[in-house]
Coordinates of C-alpha atoms in Angstrom, one line a residue:
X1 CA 3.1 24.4 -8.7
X2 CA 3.5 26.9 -11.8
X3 CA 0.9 27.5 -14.0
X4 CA 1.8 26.8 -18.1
X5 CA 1.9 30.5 -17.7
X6 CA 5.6 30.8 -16.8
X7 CA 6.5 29.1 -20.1
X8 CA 4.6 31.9 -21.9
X9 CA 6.4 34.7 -20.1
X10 CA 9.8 33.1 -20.5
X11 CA 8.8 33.2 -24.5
X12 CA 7.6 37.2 -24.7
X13 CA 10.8 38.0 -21.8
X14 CA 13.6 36.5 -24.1
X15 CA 15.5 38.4 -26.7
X16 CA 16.3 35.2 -28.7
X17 CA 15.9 31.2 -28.3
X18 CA 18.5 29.7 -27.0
X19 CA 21.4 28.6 -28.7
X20 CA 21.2 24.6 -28.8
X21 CA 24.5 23.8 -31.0
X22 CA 26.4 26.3 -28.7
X23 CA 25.3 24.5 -25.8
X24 CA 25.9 21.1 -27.9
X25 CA 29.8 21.4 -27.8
X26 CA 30.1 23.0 -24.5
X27 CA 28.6 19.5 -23.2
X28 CA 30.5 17.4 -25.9
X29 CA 33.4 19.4 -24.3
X30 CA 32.6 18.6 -21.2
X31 CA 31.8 14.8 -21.8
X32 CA 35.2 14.8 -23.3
X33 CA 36.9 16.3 -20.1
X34 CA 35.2 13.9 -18.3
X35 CA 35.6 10.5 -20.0
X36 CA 39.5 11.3 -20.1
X37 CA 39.3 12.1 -16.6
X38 CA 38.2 9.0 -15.7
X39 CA 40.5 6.8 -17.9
X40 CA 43.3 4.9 -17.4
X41 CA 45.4 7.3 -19.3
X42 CA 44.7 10.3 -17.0
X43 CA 46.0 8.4 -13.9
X44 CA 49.5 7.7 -15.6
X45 CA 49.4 11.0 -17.0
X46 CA 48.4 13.0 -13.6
X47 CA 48.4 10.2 -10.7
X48 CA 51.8 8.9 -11.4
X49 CA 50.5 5.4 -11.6
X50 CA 48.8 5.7 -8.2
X51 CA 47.0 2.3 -7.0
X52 CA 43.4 2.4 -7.3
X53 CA 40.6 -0.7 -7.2
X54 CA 41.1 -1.4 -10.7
X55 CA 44.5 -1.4 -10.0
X56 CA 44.8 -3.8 -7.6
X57 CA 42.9 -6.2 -9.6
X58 CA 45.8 -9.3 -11.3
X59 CA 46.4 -8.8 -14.8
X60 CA 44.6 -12.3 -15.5
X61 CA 41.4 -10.8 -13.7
X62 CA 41.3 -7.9 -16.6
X63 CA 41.5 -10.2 -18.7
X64 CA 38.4 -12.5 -17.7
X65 CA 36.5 -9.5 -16.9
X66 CA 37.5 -7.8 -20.5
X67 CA 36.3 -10.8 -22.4
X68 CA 33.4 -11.2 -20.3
X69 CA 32.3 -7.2 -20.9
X70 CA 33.1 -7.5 -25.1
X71 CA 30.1 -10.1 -24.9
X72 CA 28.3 -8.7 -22.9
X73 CA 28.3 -5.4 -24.6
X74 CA 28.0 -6.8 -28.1
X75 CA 24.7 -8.8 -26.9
X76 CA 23.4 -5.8 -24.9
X77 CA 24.1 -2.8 -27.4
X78 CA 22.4 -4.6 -30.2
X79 CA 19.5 -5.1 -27.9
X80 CA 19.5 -1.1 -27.0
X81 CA 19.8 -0.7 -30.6
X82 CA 17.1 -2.2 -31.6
X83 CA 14.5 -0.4 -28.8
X84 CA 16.5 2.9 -29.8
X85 CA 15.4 3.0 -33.2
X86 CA 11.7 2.5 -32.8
X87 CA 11.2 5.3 -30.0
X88 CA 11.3 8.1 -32.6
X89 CA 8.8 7.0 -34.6
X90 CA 6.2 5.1 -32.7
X91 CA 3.5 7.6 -32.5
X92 CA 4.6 9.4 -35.7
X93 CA 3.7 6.0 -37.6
X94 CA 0.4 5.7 -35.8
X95 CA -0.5 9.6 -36.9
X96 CA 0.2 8.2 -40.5
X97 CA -1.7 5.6 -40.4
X98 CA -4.7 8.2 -39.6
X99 CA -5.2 7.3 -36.2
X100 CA -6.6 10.1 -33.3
X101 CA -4.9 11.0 -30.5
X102 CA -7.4 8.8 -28.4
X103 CA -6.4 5.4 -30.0
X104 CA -2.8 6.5 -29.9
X105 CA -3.2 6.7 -26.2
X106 CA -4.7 3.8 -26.1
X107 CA -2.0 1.6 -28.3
X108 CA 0.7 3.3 -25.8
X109 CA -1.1 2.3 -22.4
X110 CA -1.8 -1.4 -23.8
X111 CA 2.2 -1.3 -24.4
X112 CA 3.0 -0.6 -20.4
X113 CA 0.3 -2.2 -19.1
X114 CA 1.4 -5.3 -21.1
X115 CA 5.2 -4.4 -19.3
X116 CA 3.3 -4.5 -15.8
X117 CA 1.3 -7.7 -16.0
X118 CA 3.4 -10.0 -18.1
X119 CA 7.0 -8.7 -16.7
X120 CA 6.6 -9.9 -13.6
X121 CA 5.8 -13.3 -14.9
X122 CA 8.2 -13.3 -17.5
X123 CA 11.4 -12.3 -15.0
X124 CA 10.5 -15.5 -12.9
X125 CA 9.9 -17.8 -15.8
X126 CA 13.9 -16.6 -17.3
X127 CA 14.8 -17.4 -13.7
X128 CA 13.5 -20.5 -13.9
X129 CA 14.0 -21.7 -18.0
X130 CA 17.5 -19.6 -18.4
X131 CA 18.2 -16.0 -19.0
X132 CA 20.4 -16.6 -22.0
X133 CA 17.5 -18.4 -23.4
X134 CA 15.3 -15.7 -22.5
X135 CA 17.3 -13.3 -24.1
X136 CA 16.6 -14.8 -27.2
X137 CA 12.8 -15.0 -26.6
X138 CA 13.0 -10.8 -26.3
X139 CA 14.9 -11.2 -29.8
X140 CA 12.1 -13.2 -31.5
X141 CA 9.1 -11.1 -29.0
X142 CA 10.5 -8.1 -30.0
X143 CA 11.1 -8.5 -33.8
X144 CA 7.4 -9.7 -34.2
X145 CA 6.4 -6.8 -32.6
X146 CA 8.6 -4.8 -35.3
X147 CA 6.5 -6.8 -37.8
X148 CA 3.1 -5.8 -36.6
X149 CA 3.7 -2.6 -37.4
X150 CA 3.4 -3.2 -41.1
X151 CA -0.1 -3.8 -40.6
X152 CA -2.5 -0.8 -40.3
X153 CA -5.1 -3.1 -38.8
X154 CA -6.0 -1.6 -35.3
X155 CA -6.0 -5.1 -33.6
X156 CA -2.6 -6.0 -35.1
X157 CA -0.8 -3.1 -34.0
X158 CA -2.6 -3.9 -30.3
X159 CA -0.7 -7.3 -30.5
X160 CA 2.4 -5.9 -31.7
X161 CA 2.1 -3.3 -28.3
X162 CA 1.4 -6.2 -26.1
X163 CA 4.6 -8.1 -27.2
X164 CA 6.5 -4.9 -27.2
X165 CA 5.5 -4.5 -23.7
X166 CA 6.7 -7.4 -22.7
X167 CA 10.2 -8.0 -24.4
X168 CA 10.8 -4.3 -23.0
X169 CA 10.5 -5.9 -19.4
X170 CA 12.7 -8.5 -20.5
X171 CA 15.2 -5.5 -21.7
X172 CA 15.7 -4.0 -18.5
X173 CA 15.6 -7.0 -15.9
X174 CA 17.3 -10.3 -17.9
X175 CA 20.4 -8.6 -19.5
X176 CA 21.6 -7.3 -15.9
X177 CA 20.3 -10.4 -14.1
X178 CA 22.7 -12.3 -16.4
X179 CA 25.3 -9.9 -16.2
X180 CA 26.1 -10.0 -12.4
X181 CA 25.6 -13.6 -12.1
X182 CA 28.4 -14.0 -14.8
X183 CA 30.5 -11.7 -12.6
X184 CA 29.6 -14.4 -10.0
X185 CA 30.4 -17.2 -11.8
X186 CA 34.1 -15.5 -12.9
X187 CA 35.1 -14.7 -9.7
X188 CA 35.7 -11.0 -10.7
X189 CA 36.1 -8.0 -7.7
X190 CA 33.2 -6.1 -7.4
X191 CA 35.2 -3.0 -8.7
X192 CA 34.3 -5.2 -12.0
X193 CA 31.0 -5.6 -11.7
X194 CA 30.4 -1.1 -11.4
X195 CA 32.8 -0.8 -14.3
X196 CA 30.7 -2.8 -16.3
X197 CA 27.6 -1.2 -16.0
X198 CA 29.3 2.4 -16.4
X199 CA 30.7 1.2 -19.6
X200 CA 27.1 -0.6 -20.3
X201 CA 25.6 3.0 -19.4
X202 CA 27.8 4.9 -21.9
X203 CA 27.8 2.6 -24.4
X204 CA 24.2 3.1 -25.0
X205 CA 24.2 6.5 -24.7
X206 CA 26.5 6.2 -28.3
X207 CA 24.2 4.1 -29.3
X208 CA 21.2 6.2 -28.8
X209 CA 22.9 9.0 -31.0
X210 CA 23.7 6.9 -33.7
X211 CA 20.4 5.3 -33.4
X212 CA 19.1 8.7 -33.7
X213 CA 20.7 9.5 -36.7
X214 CA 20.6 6.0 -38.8
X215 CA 16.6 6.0 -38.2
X216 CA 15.9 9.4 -39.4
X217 CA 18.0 8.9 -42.8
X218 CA 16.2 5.7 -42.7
X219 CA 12.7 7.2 -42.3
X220 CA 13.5 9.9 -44.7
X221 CA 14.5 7.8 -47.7
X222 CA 11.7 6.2 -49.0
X223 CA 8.2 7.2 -48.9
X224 CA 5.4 5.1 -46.8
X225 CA 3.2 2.9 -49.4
X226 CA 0.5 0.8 -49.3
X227 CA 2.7 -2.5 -50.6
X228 CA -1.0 -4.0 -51.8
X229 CA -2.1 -0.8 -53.7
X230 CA -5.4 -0.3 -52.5
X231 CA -6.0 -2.7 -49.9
X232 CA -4.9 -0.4 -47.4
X233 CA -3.8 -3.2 -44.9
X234 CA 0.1 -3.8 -45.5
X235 CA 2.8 -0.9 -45.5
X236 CA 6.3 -0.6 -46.0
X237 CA 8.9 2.4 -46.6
X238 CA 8.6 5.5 -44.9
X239 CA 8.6 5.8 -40.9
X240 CA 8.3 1.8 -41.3
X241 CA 12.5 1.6 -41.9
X242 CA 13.6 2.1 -38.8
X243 CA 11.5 -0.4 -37.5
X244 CA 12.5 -2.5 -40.3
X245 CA 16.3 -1.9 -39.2
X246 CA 15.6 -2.4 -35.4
X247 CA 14.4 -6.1 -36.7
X248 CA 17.5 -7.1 -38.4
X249 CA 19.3 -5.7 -35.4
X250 CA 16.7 -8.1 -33.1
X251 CA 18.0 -10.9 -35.1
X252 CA 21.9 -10.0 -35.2
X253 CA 21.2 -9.8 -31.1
X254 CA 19.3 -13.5 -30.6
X255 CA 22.4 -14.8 -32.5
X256 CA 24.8 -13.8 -30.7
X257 CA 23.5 -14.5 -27.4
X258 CA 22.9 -18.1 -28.4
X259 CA 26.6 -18.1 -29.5
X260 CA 28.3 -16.1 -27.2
X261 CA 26.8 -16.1 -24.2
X262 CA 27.2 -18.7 -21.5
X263 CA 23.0 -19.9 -19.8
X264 CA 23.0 -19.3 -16.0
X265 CA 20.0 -19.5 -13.8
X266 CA 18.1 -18.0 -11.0
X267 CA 19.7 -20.7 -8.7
X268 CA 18.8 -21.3 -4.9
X269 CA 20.9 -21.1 -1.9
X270 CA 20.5 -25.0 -2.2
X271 CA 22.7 -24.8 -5.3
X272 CA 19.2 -26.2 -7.3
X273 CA 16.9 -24.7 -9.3
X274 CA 13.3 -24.1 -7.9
X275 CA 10.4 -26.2 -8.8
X276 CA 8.3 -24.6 -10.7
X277 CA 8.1 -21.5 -13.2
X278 CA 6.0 -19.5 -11.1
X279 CA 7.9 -20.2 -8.1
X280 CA 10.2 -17.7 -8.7
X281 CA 7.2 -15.1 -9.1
X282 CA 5.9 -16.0 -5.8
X283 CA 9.1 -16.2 -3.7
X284 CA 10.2 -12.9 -5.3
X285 CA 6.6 -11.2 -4.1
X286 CA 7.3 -12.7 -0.4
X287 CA 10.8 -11.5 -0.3
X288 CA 10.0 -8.2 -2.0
X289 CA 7.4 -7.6 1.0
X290 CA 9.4 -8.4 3.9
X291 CA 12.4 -7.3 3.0
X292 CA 12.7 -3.7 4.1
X293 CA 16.0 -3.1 1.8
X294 CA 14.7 -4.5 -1.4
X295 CA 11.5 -2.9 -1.2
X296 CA 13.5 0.4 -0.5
X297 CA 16.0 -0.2 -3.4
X298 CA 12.6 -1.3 -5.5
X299 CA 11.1 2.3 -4.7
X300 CA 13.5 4.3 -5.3
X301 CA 14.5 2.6 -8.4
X302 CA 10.6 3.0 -9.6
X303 CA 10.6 7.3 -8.3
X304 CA 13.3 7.6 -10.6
X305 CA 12.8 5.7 -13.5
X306 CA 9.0 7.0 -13.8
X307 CA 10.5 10.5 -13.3
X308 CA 12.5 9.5 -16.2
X309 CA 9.5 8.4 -18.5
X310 CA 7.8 11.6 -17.9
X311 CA 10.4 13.7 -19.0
X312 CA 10.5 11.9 -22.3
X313 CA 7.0 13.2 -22.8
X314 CA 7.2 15.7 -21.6
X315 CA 10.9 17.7 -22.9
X316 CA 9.6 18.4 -26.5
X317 CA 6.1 20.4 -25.5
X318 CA 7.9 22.3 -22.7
X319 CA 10.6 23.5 -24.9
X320 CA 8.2 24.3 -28.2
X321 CA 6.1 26.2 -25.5
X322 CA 9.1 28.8 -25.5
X323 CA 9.9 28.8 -29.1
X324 CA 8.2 31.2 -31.4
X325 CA 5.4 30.4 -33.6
X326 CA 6.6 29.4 -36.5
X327 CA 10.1 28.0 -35.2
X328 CA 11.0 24.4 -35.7
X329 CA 13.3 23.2 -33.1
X330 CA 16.2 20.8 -33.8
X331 CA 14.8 18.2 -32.1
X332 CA 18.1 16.1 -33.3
X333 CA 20.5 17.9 -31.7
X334 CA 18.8 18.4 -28.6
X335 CA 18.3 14.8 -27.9
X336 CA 22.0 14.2 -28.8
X337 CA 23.0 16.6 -26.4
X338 CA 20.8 15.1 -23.8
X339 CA 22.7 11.7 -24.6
X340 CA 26.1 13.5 -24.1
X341 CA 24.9 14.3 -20.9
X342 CA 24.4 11.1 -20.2
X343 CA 27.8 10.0 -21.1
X344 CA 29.5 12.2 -18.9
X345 CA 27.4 11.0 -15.9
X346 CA 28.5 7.7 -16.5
X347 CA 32.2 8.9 -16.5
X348 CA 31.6 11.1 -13.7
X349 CA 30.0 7.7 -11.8
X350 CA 33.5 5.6 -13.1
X351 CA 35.9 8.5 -11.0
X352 CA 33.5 9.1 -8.0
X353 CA 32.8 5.2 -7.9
X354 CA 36.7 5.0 -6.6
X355 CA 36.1 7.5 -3.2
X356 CA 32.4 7.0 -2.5
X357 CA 30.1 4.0 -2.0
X358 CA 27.2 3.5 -4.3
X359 CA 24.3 4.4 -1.4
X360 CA 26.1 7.9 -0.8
X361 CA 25.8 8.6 -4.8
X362 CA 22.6 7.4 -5.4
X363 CA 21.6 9.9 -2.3
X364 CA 23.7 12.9 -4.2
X365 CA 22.1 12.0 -7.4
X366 CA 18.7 12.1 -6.8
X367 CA 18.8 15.0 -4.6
X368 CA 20.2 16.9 -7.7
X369 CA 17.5 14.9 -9.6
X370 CA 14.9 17.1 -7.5
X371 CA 16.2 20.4 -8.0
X372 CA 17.1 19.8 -11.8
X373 CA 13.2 19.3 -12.5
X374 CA 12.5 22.4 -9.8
X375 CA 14.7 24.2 -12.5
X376 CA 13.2 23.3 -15.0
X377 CA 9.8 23.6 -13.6
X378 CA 10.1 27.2 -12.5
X379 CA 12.5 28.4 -14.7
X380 CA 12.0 32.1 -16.2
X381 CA 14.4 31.6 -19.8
X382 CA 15.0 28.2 -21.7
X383 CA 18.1 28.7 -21.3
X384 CA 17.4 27.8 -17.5
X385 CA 15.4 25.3 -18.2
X386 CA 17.2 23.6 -20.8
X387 CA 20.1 23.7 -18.4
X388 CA 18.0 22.1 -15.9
X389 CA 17.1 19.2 -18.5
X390 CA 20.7 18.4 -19.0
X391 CA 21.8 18.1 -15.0
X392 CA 18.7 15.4 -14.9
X393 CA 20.3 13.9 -18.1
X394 CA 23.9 13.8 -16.3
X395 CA 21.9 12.3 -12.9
X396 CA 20.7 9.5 -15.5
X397 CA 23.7 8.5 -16.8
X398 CA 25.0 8.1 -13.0
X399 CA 21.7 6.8 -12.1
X400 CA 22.0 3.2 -14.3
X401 CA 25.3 1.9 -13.3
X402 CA 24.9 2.9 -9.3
X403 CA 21.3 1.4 -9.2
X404 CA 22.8 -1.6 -11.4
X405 CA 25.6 -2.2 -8.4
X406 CA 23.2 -1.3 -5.7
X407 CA 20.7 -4.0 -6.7
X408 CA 23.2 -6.2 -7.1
X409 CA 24.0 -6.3 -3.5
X410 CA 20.6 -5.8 -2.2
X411 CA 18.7 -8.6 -4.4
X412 CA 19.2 -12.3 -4.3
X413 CA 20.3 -14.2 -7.0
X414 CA 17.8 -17.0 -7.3
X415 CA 14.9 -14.5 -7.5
X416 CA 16.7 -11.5 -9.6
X417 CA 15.0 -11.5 -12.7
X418 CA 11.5 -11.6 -10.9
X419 CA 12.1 -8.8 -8.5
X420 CA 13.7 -6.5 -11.2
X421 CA 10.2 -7.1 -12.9
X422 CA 8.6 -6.6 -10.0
X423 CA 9.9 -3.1 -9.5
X424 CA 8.6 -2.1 -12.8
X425 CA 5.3 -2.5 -11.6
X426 CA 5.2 0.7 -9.6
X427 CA 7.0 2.4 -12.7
X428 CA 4.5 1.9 -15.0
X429 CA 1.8 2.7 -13.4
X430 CA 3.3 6.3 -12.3
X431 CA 3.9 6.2 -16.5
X432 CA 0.0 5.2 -17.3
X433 CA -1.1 8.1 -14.8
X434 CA 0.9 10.3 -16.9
X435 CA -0.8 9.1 -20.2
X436 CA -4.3 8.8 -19.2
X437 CA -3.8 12.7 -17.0
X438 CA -4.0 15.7 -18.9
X439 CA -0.8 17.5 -16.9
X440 CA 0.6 20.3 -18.0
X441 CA 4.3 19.9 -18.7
X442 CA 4.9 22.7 -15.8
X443 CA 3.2 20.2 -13.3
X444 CA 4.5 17.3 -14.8
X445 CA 8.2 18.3 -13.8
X446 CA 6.9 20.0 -10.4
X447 CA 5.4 16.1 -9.8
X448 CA 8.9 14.5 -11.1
X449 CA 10.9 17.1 -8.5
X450 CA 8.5 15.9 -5.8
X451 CA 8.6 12.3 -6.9
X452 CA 12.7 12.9 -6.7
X453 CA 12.6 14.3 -3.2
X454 CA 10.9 11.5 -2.1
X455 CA 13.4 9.4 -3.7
X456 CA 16.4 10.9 -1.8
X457 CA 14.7 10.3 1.8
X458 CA 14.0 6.9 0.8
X459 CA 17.5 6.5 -0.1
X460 CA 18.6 8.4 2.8
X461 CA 16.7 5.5 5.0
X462 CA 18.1 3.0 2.6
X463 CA 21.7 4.4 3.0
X464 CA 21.4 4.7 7.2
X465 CA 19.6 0.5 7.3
X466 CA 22.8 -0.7 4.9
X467 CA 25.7 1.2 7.0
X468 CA 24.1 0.2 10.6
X469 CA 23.8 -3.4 8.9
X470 CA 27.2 -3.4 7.7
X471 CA 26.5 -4.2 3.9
X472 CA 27.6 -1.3 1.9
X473 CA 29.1 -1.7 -1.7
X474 CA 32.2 -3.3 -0.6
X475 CA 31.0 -6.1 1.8
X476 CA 29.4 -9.2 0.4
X477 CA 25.4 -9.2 1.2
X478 CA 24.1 -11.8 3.1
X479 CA 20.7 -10.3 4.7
X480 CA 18.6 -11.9 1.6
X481 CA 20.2 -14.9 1.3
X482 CA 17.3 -16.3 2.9
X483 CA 13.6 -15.7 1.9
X484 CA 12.5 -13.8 4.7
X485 CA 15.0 -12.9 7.1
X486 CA 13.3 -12.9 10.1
X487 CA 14.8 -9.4 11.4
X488 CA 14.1 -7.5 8.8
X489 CA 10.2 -8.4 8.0
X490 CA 7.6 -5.5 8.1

């Protein structure tokens, strides 16, 4: 690996820094291309009305499967909301609260290691009690974690970290747990099910920038006062707003899923629920083990995903490391242009999706995955290396909605929330041994491109075990119906 050295020499070899709103509308252009590329329009325009999988589908199928995707999305993008604007200003409201880097650190690893131990009971309790119902408990978790941060009280932000923790498990394992078994439950082709996630995928992506851009006017309107006057305990104004506005969002979200939204459960082969809470907990553990597939899926999915996490921490010092001194980067528009990468990887996923199987994509993706972060990691101009950081971003856009159809082939139903939470536990630790390691950002992105590789042999295995088996994307998977198929233990 490269020393922090290379990002030094890229600075004093460079005539000028790149130019980031250049490079802003060649991707919006691009994103453009591509989302009309893969629209309906563009094949009656260009195809002549050729058939495709979507086409096939009956007119009354779009139907179901449109109203089913407006609730989703209305639920889901108000949840995504809400987590979108906080992330800006999390550790910039701790620093103005006068706390050191240390107890930062410390607030930050409480939050994920809160995500590891309580998501994996939390997925199999929303198995159990009702994901709909669940989705409203990560409204009300997540909005008193919004609240804490009012208080300057050490202890109180601790708590508000801890529940933050765990409604962010609940964020990324119960909306998609309740998403595929409602595809179930309709009837819809699976064509539906990966055209749902790419338009879940992009959606938030829109979300993200407007997020962006609401939070910051937000944080710069008022300024941060002590509400008591000289108690120093209870704040409002200031970087507080966006949290403020990510609570009201919270509430907006719980509503709707208690009004739009239909419960369905973790259910059995039996057609019955299970037991106990924590039965879904310890099935899911016992499955994940011995199942050779899931834990594959479970891997790869945490490789990625804690690739993903160290890149957000990493982006902003690697690309001030080749500014000059006194330069201040638009940090705004960089990070929107990392979201319209996004976008067009989840257009680019919604035309490949049509001519390639899911396991073939995920293969393609993370093998660019790995050599984006090689770019970026040995890179001699930002340029480069910015142009590295936008292929990863285009590989995460693809990345959600191929995962989101791969699991939902590999995992079984009656144990999906608990196994989705399982497979953060792997992902945050890989994220708490970036936050308690001093790494460099140079060897954080040579560890992400190794991380990567590994990824794309796993999948490679993954892909070989599920075309041999005969389960790819467009057969029904039966190899986990039971709790430990006997051919496939370890």
């Amino acid at each position: 690996l490269l020393s922090d050295s290379v990002y030094n020499n890229a600075f004093n070899s460079r005539k000028a820094m790149a130019d980031y709103t250049l490079i802003f509308f060649i991707t919006l252009a691009a994103n453009v291309f591509f989302t009309f590329r893969s629209s309906e329009l563009w094949k009656k325009l260009f195809q002549g009305g050729e058939a495709s999988s979507s086409d096939a589908i009956s007119t009354e199928e779009k139907a179901r499967h449109n109203a089913l995707l407006r609730k989703y999305l209305i639920v889901y993008l108000l949840a995504t909301l809400s987590d979108w604007l906080q992330g800006p200003y999390v550790y910039a409201l701790y620093d103005a609260y006068g706390y050191s880097q240390h107890d930062i650190a410390v607030l930050f690893v409480a939050g994920f290691g809160s995500s590891m131990v309580f998501g994996s009971f939390v997925g199999g309790m929303a198995d159990w009690g009702g994901r709909r119902r669940f989705i409203i408990v990560y409204a009300i978790t997540y909005a008193a974690s919004c609240a804490t941060k009012h208080f300057k009280d050490f202890n109180i932000l601790m708590l508000g970290r801890l529940l933050g923790g765990i409604a962010t498990s609940l964020l990324f394992s119960i909306f998609e747990a309740w998403l595929i078994r409602s595809h179930a439950d309709a009837k819809l082709d699976k064509s539906c099910l990966s055209k749902s996630f790419s338009w879940a995928a992009y959606g938030n992506s829109v979300v993200a920038i407007v997020a962006g851009l609401v939070a910051n006017k937000a944080a710069n309107s008022t300024e941060m006062t002590d509400a008591a006057g000289s108690s120093e305990f209870f704040y409002v104004g200031g970087y507080l707003n966006p949290f403020d506005l990510s609570l009201i969002a919270l509430v907006f979200c719980g509503i709707c899923a208690a009004a739009l939204w239909e419960e369905n459960y973790g259910e059995t082969s039996a057609g019955g629920k299970s037991a106990h809470w924590y039965d879904g907990l310890k099935n899911a553990y016992t499955v994940t083990i011995r199942s050779r597939d899931i834990l594959l899926c479970g891997l790869t999915s945490s490789l990625f995903e804690g690739s993903m996490y160290i890149f957000v921490f990493m982006w902003t010092p690697a690309l001030q490391a080749l500014s000059e001194k006194d330069t201040t980067l638009p940090f705004g528009l960089i990070f929107s242009t990392f979201m319209v990468s996004a976008m067009a990887g989840s257009s680019i996923f919604s035309i490949l999706v049509a001519k390639f199987k899911v396991e073939v994509m995920a293969v393609g993706v993370f093998a660019v995955s790995a050599v984006s972060m090689a770019l970026v990691c040995i890179g001699s101009t930002d340029v480069m290396i910015f142009t590295g950081m936008l292929l990863f971003e285009v590989c995460v856009g693809m990345y959600f909605p191929i995962m989101g159809t791969m699991k939902s082939m590999i995992v079984p139903e009656d144990k999906r929330a608990a196994i989705y939470n399982l497979y953060r536990i792997p992902l945050n630790l890989i994220v708490l041994f970036s936050l308690l390691t001093d790494l460099t950002p140079t060897i954080s992105f040579g560890l992400n491109s190794g991380m990567l590789l590994a990824a794309t042999l796993l999948q490679m295995i993954l892909k070989s075990r599920r075309r041999l088996q005969g389960q790819t994307s467009t057969e029904e998977n039966t190899e986990t119906e039971a709790l430990v198929p006997k051919d496939d233990a370890v």
